[in-house]
mmCIF file of C-alpha atoms in Angstrom:
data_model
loop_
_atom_site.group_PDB
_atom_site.id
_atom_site.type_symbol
_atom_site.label_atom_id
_atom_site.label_comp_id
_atom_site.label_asym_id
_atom_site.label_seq_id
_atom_site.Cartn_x
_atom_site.Cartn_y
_atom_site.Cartn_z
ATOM 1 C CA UNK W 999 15.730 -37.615 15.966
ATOM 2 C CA UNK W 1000 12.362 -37.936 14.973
ATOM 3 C CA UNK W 1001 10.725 -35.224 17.159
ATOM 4 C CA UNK W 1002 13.509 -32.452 16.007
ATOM 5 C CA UNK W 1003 12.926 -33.375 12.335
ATOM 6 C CA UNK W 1004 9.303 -32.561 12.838
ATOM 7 C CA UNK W 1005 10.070 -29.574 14.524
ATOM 8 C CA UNK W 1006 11.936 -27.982 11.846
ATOM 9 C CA UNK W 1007 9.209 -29.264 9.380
ATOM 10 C CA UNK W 1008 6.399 -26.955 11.464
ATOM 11 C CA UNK W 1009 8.534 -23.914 11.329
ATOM 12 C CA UNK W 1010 6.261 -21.264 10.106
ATOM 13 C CA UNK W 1011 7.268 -19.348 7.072
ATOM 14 C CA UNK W 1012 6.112 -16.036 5.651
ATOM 15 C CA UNK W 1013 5.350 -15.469 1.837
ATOM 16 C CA UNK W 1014 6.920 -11.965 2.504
ATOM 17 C CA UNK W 1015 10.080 -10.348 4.189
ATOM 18 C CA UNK W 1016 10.396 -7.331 6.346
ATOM 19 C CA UNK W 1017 11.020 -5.221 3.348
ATOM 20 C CA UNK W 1018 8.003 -6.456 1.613
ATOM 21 C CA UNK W 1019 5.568 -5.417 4.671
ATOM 22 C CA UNK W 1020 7.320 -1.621 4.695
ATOM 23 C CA UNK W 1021 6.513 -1.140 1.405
ATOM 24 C CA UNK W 1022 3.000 -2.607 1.708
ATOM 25 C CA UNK W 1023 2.139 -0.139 4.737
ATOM 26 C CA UNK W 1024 4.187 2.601 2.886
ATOM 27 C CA UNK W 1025 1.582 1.991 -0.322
ATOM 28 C CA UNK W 1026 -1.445 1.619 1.784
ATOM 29 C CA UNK W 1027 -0.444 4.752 3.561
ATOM 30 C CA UNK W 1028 -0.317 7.036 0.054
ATOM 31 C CA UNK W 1029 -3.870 5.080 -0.720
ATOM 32 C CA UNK W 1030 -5.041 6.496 2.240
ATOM 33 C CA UNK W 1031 -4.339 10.011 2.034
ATOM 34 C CA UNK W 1032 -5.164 9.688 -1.282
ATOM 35 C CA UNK W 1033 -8.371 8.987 -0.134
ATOM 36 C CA UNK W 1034 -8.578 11.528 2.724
ATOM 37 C CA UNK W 1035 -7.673 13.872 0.005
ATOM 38 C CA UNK W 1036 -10.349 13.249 -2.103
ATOM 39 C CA UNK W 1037 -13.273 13.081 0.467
ATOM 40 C CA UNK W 1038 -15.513 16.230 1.143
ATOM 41 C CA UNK W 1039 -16.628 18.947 -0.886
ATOM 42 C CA UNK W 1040 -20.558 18.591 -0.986
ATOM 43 C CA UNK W 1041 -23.194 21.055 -0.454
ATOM 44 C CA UNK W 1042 -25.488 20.029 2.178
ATOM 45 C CA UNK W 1043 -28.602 21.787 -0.317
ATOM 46 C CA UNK W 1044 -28.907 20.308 -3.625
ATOM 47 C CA UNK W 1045 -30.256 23.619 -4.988
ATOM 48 C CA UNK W 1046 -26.935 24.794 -4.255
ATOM 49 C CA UNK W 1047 -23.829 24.519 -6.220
ATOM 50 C CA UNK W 1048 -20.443 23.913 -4.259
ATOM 51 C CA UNK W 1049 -17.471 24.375 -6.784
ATOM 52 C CA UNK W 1050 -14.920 23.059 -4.373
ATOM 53 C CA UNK W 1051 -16.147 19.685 -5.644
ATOM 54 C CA UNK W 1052 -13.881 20.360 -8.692
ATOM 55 C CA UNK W 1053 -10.771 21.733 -6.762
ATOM 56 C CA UNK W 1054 -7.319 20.874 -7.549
ATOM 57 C CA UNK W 1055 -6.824 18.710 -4.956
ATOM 58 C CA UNK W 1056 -9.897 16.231 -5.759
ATOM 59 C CA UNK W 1057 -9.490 15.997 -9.361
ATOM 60 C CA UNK W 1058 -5.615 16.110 -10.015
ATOM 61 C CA UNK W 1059 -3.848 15.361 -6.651
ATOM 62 C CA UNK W 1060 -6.014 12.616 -4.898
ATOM 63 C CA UNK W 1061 -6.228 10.482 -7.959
ATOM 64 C CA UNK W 1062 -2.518 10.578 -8.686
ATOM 65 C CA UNK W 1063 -1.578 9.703 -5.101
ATOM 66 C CA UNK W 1064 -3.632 6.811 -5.203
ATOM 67 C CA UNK W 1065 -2.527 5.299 -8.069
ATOM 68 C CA UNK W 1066 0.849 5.996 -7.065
ATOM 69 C CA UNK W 1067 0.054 3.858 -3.789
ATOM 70 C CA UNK W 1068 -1.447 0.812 -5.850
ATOM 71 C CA UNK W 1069 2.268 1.197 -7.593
ATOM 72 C CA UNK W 1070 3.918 0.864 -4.585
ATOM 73 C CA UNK W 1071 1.820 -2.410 -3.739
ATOM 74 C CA UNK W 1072 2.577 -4.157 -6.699
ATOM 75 C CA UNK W 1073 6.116 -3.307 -6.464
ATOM 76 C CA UNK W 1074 5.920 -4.926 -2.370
ATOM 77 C CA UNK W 1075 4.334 -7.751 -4.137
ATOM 78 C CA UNK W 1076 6.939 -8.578 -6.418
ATOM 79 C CA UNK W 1077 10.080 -7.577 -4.374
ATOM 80 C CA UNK W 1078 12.114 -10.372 -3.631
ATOM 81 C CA UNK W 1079 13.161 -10.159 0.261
ATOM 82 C CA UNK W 1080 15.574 -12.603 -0.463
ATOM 83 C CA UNK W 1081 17.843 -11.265 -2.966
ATOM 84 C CA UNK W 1082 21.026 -10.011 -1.880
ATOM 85 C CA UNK W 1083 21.475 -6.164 -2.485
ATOM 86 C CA UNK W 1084 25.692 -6.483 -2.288
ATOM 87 C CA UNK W 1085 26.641 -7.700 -5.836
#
């Protein structure tokens, strides 16, 4: 009696659910290519002006796709896994 009582005491338990992790890897993923995104666009002479640098993509879309990850992170944070969806 003993032995299976500490047994179930040693059960590991994680602080998050399945649905939790997909939403974490879903967020990182955005941060990344938000990232990716923004990388690039230097000139390899400084006497040289690259306007790429201030493209579309760098200034507008990269920055909005990462904050749009860090979004989805805090909602994986606070999602509860264990609240039933049929109510």
């Amino acid at each position: 009696m003993g032995e299976q009582k500490r047994k179930e005491d040693n059960k590991i338990e994680f602080i998050f659910g399945k649905k939790n992790y997909k939403w974490l890897f879903i967020g990182l993923a955005f941060i990344a290519i938000g990232f990716i995104l923004m990388a690039g666009g230097g000139s390899d002479d400084p006497n040289i002006f690259d306007e790429s640098i201030f493209s579309w993509r760098r200034i507008r879309l990269a920055p909005t796709l990462i904050l749009i990850g860090f979004g989805i992170q805090i909602y994986a944070i606070l999602l509860n896994p264990n609240k039933d969806s049929k109510k």
